[in-house]
PDB file of C-alpha atoms in Angstrom:
ATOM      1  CA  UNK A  25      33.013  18.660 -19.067  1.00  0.00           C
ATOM      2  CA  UNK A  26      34.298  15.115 -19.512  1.00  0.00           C
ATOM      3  CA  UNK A  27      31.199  12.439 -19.598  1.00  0.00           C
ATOM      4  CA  UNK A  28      33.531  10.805 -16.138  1.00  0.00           C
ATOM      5  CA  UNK A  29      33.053  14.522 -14.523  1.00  0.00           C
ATOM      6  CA  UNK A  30      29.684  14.764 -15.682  1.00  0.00           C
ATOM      7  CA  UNK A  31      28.896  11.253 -14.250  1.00  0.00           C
ATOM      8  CA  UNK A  32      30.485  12.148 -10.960  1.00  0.00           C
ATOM      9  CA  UNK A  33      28.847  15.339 -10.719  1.00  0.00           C
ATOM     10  CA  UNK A  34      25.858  13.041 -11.158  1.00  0.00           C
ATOM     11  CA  UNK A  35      26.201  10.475  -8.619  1.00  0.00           C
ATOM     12  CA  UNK A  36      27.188  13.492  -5.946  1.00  0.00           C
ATOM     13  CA  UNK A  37      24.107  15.775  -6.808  1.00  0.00           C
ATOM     14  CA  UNK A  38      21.670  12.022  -6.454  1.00  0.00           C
ATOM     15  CA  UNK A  39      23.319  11.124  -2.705  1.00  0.00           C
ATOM     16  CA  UNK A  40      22.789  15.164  -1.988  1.00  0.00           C
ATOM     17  CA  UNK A  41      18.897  14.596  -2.844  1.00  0.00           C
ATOM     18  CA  UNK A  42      18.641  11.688  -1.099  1.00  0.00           C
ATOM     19  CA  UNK A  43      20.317  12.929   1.863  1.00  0.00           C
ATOM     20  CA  UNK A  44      17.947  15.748   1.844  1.00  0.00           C
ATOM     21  CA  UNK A  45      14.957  12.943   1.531  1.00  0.00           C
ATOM     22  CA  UNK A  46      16.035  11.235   4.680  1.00  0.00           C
ATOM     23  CA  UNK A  47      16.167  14.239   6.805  1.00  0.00           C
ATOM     24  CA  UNK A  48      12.639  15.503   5.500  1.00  0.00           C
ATOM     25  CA  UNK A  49      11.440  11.969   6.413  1.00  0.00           C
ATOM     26  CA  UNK A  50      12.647  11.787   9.756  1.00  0.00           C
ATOM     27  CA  UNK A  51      11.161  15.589  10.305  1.00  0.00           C
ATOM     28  CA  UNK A  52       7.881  14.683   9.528  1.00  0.00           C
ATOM     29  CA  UNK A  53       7.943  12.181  12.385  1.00  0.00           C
ATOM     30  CA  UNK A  54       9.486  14.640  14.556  1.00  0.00           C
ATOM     31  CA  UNK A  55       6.480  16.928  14.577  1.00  0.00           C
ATOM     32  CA  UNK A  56       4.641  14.643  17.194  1.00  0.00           C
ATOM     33  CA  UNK A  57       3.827  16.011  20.404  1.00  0.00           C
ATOM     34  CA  UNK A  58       4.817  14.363  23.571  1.00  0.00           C
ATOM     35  CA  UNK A  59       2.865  10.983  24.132  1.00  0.00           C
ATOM     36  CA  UNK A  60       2.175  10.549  20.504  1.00  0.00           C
ATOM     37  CA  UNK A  61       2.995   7.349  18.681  1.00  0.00           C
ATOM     38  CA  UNK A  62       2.188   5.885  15.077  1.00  0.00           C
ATOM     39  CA  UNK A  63       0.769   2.500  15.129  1.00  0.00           C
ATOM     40  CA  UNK A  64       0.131   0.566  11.992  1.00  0.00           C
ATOM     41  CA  UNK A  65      -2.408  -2.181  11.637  1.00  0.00           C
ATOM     42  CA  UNK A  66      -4.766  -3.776   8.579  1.00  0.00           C
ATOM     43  CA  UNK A  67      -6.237  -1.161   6.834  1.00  0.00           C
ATOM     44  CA  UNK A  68     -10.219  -0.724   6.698  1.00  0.00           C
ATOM     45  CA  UNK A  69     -10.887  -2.403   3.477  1.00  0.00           C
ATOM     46  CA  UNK A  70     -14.338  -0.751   1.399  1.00  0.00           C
ATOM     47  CA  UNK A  71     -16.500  -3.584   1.364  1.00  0.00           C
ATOM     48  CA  UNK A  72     -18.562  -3.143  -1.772  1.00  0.00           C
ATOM     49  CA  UNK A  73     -20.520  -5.045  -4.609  1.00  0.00           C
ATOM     50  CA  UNK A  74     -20.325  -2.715  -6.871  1.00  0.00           C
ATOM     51  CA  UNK A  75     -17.727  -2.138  -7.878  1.00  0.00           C
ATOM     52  CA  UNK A  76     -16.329  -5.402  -6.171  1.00  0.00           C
ATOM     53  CA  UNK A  77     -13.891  -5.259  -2.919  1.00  0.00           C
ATOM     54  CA  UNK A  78     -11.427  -6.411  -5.148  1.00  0.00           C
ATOM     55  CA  UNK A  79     -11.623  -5.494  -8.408  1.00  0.00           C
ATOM     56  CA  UNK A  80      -9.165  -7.603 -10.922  1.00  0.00           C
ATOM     57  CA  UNK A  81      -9.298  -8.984 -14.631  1.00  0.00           C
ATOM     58  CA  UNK A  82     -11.522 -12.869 -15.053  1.00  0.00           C
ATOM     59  CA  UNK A  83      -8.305 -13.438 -17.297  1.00  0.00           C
ATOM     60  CA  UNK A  84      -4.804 -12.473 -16.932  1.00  0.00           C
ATOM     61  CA  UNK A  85      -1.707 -14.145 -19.186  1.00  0.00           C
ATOM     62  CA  UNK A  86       1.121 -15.637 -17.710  1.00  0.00           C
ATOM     63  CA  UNK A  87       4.149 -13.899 -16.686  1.00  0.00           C
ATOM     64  CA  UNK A  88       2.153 -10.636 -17.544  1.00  0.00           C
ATOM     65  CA  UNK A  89       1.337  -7.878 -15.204  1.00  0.00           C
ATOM     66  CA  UNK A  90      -2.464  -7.058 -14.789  1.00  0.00           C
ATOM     67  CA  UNK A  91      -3.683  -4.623 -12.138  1.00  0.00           C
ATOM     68  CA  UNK A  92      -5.914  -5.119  -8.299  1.00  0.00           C
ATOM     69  CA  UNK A  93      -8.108  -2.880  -7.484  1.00  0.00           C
ATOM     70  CA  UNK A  94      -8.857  -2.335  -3.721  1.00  0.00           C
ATOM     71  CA  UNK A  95     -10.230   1.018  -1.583  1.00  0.00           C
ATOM     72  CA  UNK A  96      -9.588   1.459   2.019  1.00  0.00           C
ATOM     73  CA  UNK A  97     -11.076   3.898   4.049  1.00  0.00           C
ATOM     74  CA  UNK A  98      -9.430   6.465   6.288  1.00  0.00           C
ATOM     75  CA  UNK A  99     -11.547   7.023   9.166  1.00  0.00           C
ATOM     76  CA  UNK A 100     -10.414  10.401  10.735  1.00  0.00           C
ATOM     77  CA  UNK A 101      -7.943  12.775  10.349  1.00  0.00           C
ATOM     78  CA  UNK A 102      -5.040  11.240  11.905  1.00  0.00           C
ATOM     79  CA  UNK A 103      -4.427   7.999   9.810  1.00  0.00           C
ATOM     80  CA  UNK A 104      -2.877   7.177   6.543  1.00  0.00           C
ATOM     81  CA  UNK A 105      -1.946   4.838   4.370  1.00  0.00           C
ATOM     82  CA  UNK A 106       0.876   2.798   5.495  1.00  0.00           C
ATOM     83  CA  UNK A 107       1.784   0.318   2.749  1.00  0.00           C
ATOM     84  CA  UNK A 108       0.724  -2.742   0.364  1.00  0.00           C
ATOM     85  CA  UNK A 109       2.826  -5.297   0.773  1.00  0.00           C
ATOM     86  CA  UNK A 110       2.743  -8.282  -2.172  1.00  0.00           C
ATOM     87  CA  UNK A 111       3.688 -11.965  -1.941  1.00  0.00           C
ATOM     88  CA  UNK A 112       3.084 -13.894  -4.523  1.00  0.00           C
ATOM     89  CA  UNK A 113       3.550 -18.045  -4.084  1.00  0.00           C
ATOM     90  CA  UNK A 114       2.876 -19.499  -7.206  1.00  0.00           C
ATOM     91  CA  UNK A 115      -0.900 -19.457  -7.483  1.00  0.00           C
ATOM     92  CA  UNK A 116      -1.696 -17.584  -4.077  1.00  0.00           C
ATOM     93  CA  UNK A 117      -1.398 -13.659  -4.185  1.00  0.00           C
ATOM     94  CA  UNK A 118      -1.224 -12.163  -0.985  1.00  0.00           C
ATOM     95  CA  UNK A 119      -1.768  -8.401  -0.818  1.00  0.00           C
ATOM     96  CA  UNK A 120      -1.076  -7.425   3.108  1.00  0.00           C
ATOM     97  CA  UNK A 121      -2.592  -3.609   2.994  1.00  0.00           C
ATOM     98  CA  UNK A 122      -1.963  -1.693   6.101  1.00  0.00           C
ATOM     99  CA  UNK A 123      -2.838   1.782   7.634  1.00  0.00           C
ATOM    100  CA  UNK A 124      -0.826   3.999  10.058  1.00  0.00           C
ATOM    101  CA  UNK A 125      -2.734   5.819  12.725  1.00  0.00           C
ATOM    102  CA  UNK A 126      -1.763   8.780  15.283  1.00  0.00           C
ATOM    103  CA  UNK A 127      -2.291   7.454  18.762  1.00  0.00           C
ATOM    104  CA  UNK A 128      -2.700   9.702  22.122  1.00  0.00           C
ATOM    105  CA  UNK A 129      -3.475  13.075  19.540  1.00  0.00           C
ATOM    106  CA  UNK A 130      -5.752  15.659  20.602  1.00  0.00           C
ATOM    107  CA  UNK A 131      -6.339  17.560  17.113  1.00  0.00           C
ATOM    108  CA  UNK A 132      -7.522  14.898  14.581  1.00  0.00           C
ATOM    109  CA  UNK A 133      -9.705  16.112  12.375  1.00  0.00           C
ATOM    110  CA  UNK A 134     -13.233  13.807  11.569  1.00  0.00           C
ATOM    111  CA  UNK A 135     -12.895  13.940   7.984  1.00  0.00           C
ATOM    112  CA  UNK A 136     -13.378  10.236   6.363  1.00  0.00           C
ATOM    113  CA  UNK A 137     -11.348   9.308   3.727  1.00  0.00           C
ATOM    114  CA  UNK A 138     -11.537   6.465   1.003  1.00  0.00           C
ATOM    115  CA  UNK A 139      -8.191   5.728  -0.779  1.00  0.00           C
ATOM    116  CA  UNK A 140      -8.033   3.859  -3.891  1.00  0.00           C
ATOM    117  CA  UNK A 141      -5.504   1.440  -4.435  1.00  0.00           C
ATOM    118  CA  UNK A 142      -3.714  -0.498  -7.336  1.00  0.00           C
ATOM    119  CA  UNK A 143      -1.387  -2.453  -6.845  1.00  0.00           C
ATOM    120  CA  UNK A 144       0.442  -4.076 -10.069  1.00  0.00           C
ATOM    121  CA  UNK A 145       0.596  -8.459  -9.866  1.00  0.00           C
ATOM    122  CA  UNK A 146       2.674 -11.013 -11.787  1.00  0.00           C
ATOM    123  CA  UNK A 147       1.871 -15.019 -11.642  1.00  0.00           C
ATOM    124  CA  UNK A 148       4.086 -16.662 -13.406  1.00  0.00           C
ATOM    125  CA  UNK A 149       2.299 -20.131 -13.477  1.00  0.00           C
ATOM    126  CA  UNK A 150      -1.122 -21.009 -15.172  1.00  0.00           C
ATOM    127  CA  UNK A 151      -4.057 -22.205 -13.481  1.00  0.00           C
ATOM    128  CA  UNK A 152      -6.240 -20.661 -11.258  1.00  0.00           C
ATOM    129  CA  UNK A 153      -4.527 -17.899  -9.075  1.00  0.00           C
ATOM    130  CA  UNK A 154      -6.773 -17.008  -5.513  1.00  0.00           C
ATOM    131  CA  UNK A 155      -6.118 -13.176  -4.518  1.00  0.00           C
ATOM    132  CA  UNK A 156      -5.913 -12.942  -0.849  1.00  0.00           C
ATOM    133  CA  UNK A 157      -6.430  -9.309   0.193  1.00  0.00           C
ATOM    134  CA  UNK A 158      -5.573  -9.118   4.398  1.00  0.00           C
ATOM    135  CA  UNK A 159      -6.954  -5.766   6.104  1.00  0.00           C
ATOM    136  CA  UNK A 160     -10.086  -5.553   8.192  1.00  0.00           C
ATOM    137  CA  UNK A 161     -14.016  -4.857   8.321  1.00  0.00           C
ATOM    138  CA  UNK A 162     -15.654  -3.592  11.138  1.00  0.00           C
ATOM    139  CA  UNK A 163     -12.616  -3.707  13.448  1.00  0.00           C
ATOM    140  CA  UNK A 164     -12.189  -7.114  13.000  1.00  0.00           C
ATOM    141  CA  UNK A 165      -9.200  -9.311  10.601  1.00  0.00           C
ATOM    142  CA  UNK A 166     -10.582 -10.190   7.398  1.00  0.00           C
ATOM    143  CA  UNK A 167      -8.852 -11.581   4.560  1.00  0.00           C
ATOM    144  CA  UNK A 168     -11.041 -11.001   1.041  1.00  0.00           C
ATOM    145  CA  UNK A 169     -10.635 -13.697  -1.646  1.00  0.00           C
ATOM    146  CA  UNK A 170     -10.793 -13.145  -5.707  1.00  0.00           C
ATOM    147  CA  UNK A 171      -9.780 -15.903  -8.547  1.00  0.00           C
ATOM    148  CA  UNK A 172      -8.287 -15.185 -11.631  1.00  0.00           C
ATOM    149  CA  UNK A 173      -7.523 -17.423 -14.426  1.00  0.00           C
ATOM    150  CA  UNK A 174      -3.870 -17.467 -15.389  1.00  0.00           C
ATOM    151  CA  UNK A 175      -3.718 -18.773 -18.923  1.00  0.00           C
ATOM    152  CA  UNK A 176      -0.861 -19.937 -20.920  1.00  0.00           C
TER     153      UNK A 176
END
């Protein structure tokens, strides 16, 4: 086979998986029952000391990745992790981590879950950067702070 067929062969057999990824996607949503929704909001963040709500390096380099550490918890059987959405404006890191729950269901389980999260952060100026993590304690909006010193 020529390295042009093998490419083509390729690129067909990667739209063919992705194709079947979309319609797996969309059948997992199709599963709810009749006056079911999902509804995302701030995810429940852990509140700890130890370790820390958010858990990140005193020192980080510039331009170089370094890790956040966060854990939400899941509180019953019908909610999951939605997504952690990063914006990062100069010195301000904003992690936005959200939760997706099952409204109007009749079978969720009670089963509490904690899920840990890292989520990977560049700041490509030095000083000192402020880590803004936005979910929620106790129902209500919180946003947890955490500075790290960007060096040179």
């Amino acid at each position: 086979m020529t390295p042009r067929a093998t490419c083509l062969v390729l690129t067909v057999m990667r739209k063919a998986a992705l194709l079947a990824l979309c319609v797996l996607a969309t059948a997992c949503d199709s599963w709810l029952s009749p006056g079911e929704e999902w509804v995302e909001w701030p995810a429940l963040i852990l509140v700890s000391d130890d370790p820390p709500t958010i858990d990140a390096p005193e020192t980080a380099p510039r331009a170089t990745p370094f890790d956040v550490r966060f854990s939400t918890i899941l509180s019953h059987g019908c909610m999951e992790h939605a997504q952690n959405r990063l914006v990062v404006d100069g010195l301000n890191v904003h992690i936005h981590s959200t939760q997706r729950e099952r409204q109007n269901a009749d079978d969720c389980t009670q089963a509490v879950r904690i899920t840990d999260h890292v989520v990977p952060v560049t700041v490509s100026v030095a000083g000192t950067a402020t880590i803004h993590l936005h979910g929620r304690s106790s129902g209500a909006g919180t946003v947890f702070t955490r500075a790290v010193t960007i060096t040179p």
